């Protein structure tokens, strides 16, 4: 299972939100590059980089940060936030992203994301399946769509997608544990899907259970910044 630390960006700084609420923001470091380099020095190979400014603006805002991290590390970066057009996706790849995550647009305009899957390849496009109470959340998690999580993943698997970041919005940033039953159910229903758990990963026990459940990856954010999981503890999985 891939261990994927997260860096969320607001005003070029490394922050974390609680349940995606911009009013519940904690700034952890003014230099995201330094954070990424610390991750890399500890053996991390992948990074989940989220442009929260871009998510609100509906166009990428922090591409210079992506470019700087890509230039000064060897990390495999997946980048999301504000990617609404093929041009913006190309900009992200040009800035050094190895993959991009299609979030709200995958719900609002599935035809667009399906074209991206064809144009760039399924290995380059991650579908962001952000959910709250089993329904897909959109628009920086402010709104709930009519899609259930399971139906959404099934639809995109048929369209050729392979990798999904499944973020439980209700648990994100709260350090209360991930949605293990939901992930286990999805693994049984869609064994061919590469599912990445996100939201609430708090302890090494959480990580170990996700790995034993066959998850493709686990995104870890606040737990690393608050120290409930350390990179030293993760060494065996890196």
PDB file of C-alpha atoms in Angstrom, residues 7-152:
ATOM      1  CA  UNK A   7       0.071  19.035   1.670  1.00  0.00           C
ATOM      2  CA  UNK A   8      -2.903  21.383   1.390  1.00  0.00           C
ATOM      3  CA  UNK A   9      -2.174  24.874   0.125  1.00  0.00           C
ATOM      4  CA  UNK A  10      -3.715  28.227   1.002  1.00  0.00           C
ATOM      5  CA  UNK A  11      -1.829  31.395   0.105  1.00  0.00           C
ATOM      6  CA  UNK A  12       1.190  29.247  -0.729  1.00  0.00           C
ATOM      7  CA  UNK A  13       1.360  27.849   2.801  1.00  0.00           C
ATOM      8  CA  UNK A  14       0.901  24.348   4.199  1.00  0.00           C
ATOM      9  CA  UNK A  15      -2.428  24.166   6.048  1.00  0.00           C
ATOM     10  CA  UNK A  16      -5.042  21.684   7.220  1.00  0.00           C
ATOM     11  CA  UNK A  17      -8.787  22.195   7.396  1.00  0.00           C
ATOM     12  CA  UNK A  18     -11.371  20.338   9.464  1.00  0.00           C
ATOM     13  CA  UNK A  19     -14.154  18.786   7.358  1.00  0.00           C
ATOM     14  CA  UNK A  20     -13.050  21.040   4.503  1.00  0.00           C
ATOM     15  CA  UNK A  21     -14.195  24.129   6.422  1.00  0.00           C
ATOM     16  CA  UNK A  22     -12.066  27.143   5.508  1.00  0.00           C
ATOM     17  CA  UNK A  23     -13.082  28.735   8.818  1.00  0.00           C
ATOM     18  CA  UNK A  24     -11.368  25.849  10.646  1.00  0.00           C
ATOM     19  CA  UNK A  25      -7.866  26.297   9.276  1.00  0.00           C
ATOM     20  CA  UNK A  26      -4.531  25.519  10.917  1.00  0.00           C
ATOM     21  CA  UNK A  27      -1.321  26.715   9.253  1.00  0.00           C
ATOM     22  CA  UNK A  28       1.537  24.280   9.853  1.00  0.00           C
ATOM     23  CA  UNK A  29       4.350  25.643   7.729  1.00  0.00           C
ATOM     24  CA  UNK A  30       4.926  28.683   5.540  1.00  0.00           C
ATOM     25  CA  UNK A  31       7.263  26.678   3.276  1.00  0.00           C
ATOM     26  CA  UNK A  32       5.601  23.681   1.579  1.00  0.00           C
ATOM     27  CA  UNK A  33       8.842  22.824  -0.220  1.00  0.00           C
ATOM     28  CA  UNK A  34      10.625  22.348   3.108  1.00  0.00           C
ATOM     29  CA  UNK A  35       7.794  20.068   4.249  1.00  0.00           C
ATOM     30  CA  UNK A  36       7.981  18.033   1.029  1.00  0.00           C
ATOM     31  CA  UNK A  37      11.753  17.732   1.337  1.00  0.00           C
ATOM     32  CA  UNK A  38      11.422  16.480   4.924  1.00  0.00           C
ATOM     33  CA  UNK A  39       8.978  13.849   3.717  1.00  0.00           C
ATOM     34  CA  UNK A  40      11.359  12.775   0.972  1.00  0.00           C
ATOM     35  CA  UNK A  41      14.342  12.608   3.336  1.00  0.00           C
ATOM     36  CA  UNK A  42      12.355  10.167   5.493  1.00  0.00           C
ATOM     37  CA  UNK A  43      11.772   7.837   2.531  1.00  0.00           C
ATOM     38  CA  UNK A  44       8.409   9.077   1.259  1.00  0.00           C
ATOM     39  CA  UNK A  45       7.944   8.605  -2.489  1.00  0.00           C
ATOM     40  CA  UNK A  46       4.504  10.097  -3.120  1.00  0.00           C
ATOM     41  CA  UNK A  47       2.778  13.371  -2.294  1.00  0.00           C
ATOM     42  CA  UNK A  48      -0.862  14.460  -2.449  1.00  0.00           C
ATOM     43  CA  UNK A  49      -0.790  18.205  -3.170  1.00  0.00           C
ATOM     44  CA  UNK A  50      -4.093  20.093  -2.960  1.00  0.00           C
ATOM     45  CA  UNK A  51      -4.604  23.657  -4.158  1.00  0.00           C
ATOM     46  CA  UNK A  52      -7.402  24.791  -1.838  1.00  0.00           C
ATOM     47  CA  UNK A  53      -7.269  28.313  -3.258  1.00  0.00           C
ATOM     48  CA  UNK A  54      -7.729  26.768  -6.684  1.00  0.00           C
ATOM     49  CA  UNK A  55     -10.672  24.666  -5.496  1.00  0.00           C
ATOM     50  CA  UNK A  56     -12.489  27.826  -4.438  1.00  0.00           C
ATOM     51  CA  UNK A  57     -11.457  29.850  -7.491  1.00  0.00           C
ATOM     52  CA  UNK A  58     -12.149  26.973  -9.921  1.00  0.00           C
ATOM     53  CA  UNK A  59      -8.765  27.425 -11.551  1.00  0.00           C
ATOM     54  CA  UNK A  60      -5.266  26.523 -10.313  1.00  0.00           C
ATOM     55  CA  UNK A  61      -3.703  29.174  -8.077  1.00  0.00           C
ATOM     56  CA  UNK A  62      -0.671  27.429  -6.549  1.00  0.00           C
ATOM     57  CA  UNK A  63       1.006  26.029  -9.660  1.00  0.00           C
ATOM     58  CA  UNK A  64       4.284  27.796  -8.715  1.00  0.00           C
ATOM     59  CA  UNK A  65       4.370  25.749  -5.496  1.00  0.00           C
ATOM     60  CA  UNK A  66       3.805  22.547  -7.466  1.00  0.00           C
ATOM     61  CA  UNK A  67       6.577  23.517  -9.860  1.00  0.00           C
ATOM     62  CA  UNK A  68       8.998  24.277  -7.029  1.00  0.00           C
ATOM     63  CA  UNK A  69       8.348  20.968  -5.238  1.00  0.00           C
ATOM     64  CA  UNK A  70       8.597  19.012  -8.498  1.00  0.00           C
ATOM     65  CA  UNK A  71      11.872  20.724  -9.388  1.00  0.00           C
ATOM     66  CA  UNK A  72      13.534  20.254  -6.020  1.00  0.00           C
ATOM     67  CA  UNK A  73      12.345  16.746  -5.087  1.00  0.00           C
ATOM     68  CA  UNK A  74      11.874  13.402  -6.821  1.00  0.00           C
ATOM     69  CA  UNK A  75       8.419  12.923  -5.316  1.00  0.00           C
ATOM     70  CA  UNK A  76       5.597  11.427  -7.380  1.00  0.00           C
ATOM     71  CA  UNK A  77       3.051  14.239  -7.024  1.00  0.00           C
ATOM     72  CA  UNK A  78      -0.660  14.028  -7.594  1.00  0.00           C
ATOM     73  CA  UNK A  79      -2.142  17.512  -7.824  1.00  0.00           C
ATOM     74  CA  UNK A  80      -5.733  18.627  -7.417  1.00  0.00           C
ATOM     75  CA  UNK A  81      -7.791  21.723  -6.852  1.00  0.00           C
ATOM     76  CA  UNK A  82      -9.380  23.957  -9.473  1.00  0.00           C
ATOM     77  CA  UNK A  83      -8.694  21.760 -12.483  1.00  0.00           C
ATOM     78  CA  UNK A  84     -11.680  22.547 -14.706  1.00  0.00           C
ATOM     79  CA  UNK A  85     -10.298  22.447 -18.248  1.00  0.00           C
ATOM     80  CA  UNK A  86      -7.888  20.477 -20.379  1.00  0.00           C
ATOM     81  CA  UNK A  87      -5.656  23.550 -20.437  1.00  0.00           C
ATOM     82  CA  UNK A  88      -5.432  23.610 -16.628  1.00  0.00           C
ATOM     83  CA  UNK A  89      -4.649  19.882 -16.579  1.00  0.00           C
ATOM     84  CA  UNK A  90      -1.844  20.412 -19.067  1.00  0.00           C
ATOM     85  CA  UNK A  91      -0.538  23.279 -16.930  1.00  0.00           C
ATOM     86  CA  UNK A  92      -0.407  20.968 -13.928  1.00  0.00           C
ATOM     87  CA  UNK A  93       1.499  18.315 -15.861  1.00  0.00           C
ATOM     88  CA  UNK A  94       3.840  20.957 -17.298  1.00  0.00           C
ATOM     89  CA  UNK A  95       4.505  22.159 -13.739  1.00  0.00           C
ATOM     90  CA  UNK A  96       5.595  18.662 -12.729  1.00  0.00           C
ATOM     91  CA  UNK A  97       2.544  16.719 -11.576  1.00  0.00           C
ATOM     92  CA  UNK A  98       2.787  12.979 -12.235  1.00  0.00           C
ATOM     93  CA  UNK A  99      -0.981  12.634 -11.837  1.00  0.00           C
ATOM     94  CA  UNK A 100      -3.914  14.975 -11.340  1.00  0.00           C
ATOM     95  CA  UNK A 101      -7.051  14.482  -9.293  1.00  0.00           C
ATOM     96  CA  UNK A 102     -10.376  15.392 -10.883  1.00  0.00           C
ATOM     97  CA  UNK A 103     -12.748  16.364  -8.087  1.00  0.00           C
ATOM     98  CA  UNK A 104     -16.014  18.273  -8.433  1.00  0.00           C
ATOM     99  CA  UNK A 105     -15.765  18.404 -12.219  1.00  0.00           C
ATOM    100  CA  UNK A 106     -15.981  14.603 -12.291  1.00  0.00           C
ATOM    101  CA  UNK A 107     -19.497  15.008 -10.884  1.00  0.00           C
ATOM    102  CA  UNK A 108     -20.603  18.147 -12.712  1.00  0.00           C
ATOM    103  CA  UNK A 109     -19.131  17.341 -16.126  1.00  0.00           C
ATOM    104  CA  UNK A 110     -18.376  13.625 -16.425  1.00  0.00           C
ATOM    105  CA  UNK A 111     -17.952  13.900 -20.193  1.00  0.00           C
ATOM    106  CA  UNK A 112     -15.011  16.271 -19.681  1.00  0.00           C
ATOM    107  CA  UNK A 113     -13.232  13.905 -17.293  1.00  0.00           C
ATOM    108  CA  UNK A 114     -13.931  10.943 -19.546  1.00  0.00           C
ATOM    109  CA  UNK A 115     -12.152  12.844 -22.340  1.00  0.00           C
ATOM    110  CA  UNK A 116      -9.225  13.460 -20.009  1.00  0.00           C
ATOM    111  CA  UNK A 117      -9.034   9.719 -19.323  1.00  0.00           C
ATOM    112  CA  UNK A 118      -8.804   9.130 -23.081  1.00  0.00           C
ATOM    113  CA  UNK A 119      -6.444  12.026 -23.806  1.00  0.00           C
ATOM    114  CA  UNK A 120      -3.977  11.605 -20.952  1.00  0.00           C
ATOM    115  CA  UNK A 121      -4.498   7.964 -19.945  1.00  0.00           C
ATOM    116  CA  UNK A 122      -6.132   6.410 -16.907  1.00  0.00           C
ATOM    117  CA  UNK A 123      -2.765   6.180 -15.164  1.00  0.00           C
ATOM    118  CA  UNK A 124      -2.568   9.998 -15.172  1.00  0.00           C
ATOM    119  CA  UNK A 125      -6.101  10.847 -14.015  1.00  0.00           C
ATOM    120  CA  UNK A 126      -7.266  10.068 -10.485  1.00  0.00           C
ATOM    121  CA  UNK A 127     -10.973  10.466  -9.807  1.00  0.00           C
ATOM    122  CA  UNK A 128     -11.672  12.237  -6.528  1.00  0.00           C
ATOM    123  CA  UNK A 129     -14.573  10.479  -4.814  1.00  0.00           C
ATOM    124  CA  UNK A 130     -15.133  12.848  -1.891  1.00  0.00           C
ATOM    125  CA  UNK A 131     -18.108  11.683   0.153  1.00  0.00           C
ATOM    126  CA  UNK A 132     -20.228  12.533   3.147  1.00  0.00           C
ATOM    127  CA  UNK A 133     -22.775  10.019   4.466  1.00  0.00           C
ATOM    128  CA  UNK A 134     -22.314   7.835   1.350  1.00  0.00           C
ATOM    129  CA  UNK A 135     -23.067  10.673  -1.093  1.00  0.00           C
ATOM    130  CA  UNK A 136     -20.503  12.475  -3.236  1.00  0.00           C
ATOM    131  CA  UNK A 137     -19.619  15.979  -1.996  1.00  0.00           C
ATOM    132  CA  UNK A 138     -18.660  18.733  -4.449  1.00  0.00           C
ATOM    133  CA  UNK A 139     -17.672  22.397  -4.664  1.00  0.00           C
ATOM    134  CA  UNK A 140     -14.894  22.311  -2.048  1.00  0.00           C
ATOM    135  CA  UNK A 141     -17.166  19.923  -0.088  1.00  0.00           C
ATOM    136  CA  UNK A 142     -19.806  22.619   0.430  1.00  0.00           C
ATOM    137  CA  UNK A 143     -22.543  20.764  -1.474  1.00  0.00           C
ATOM    138  CA  UNK A 144     -23.836  17.212  -1.683  1.00  0.00           C
ATOM    139  CA  UNK A 145     -24.657  15.593  -5.015  1.00  0.00           C
ATOM    140  CA  UNK A 146     -27.257  12.917  -5.746  1.00  0.00           C
ATOM    141  CA  UNK A 147     -24.529  10.362  -6.573  1.00  0.00           C
ATOM    142  CA  UNK A 148     -23.870   7.607  -4.061  1.00  0.00           C
ATOM    143  CA  UNK A 149     -20.213   6.754  -3.597  1.00  0.00           C
ATOM    144  CA  UNK A 150     -20.638   3.217  -4.913  1.00  0.00           C
ATOM    145  CA  UNK A 151     -22.569   4.232  -8.043  1.00  0.00           C
ATOM    146  CA  UNK A 152     -20.074   7.003  -8.776  1.00  0.00           C
TER     147      UNK A 152
END
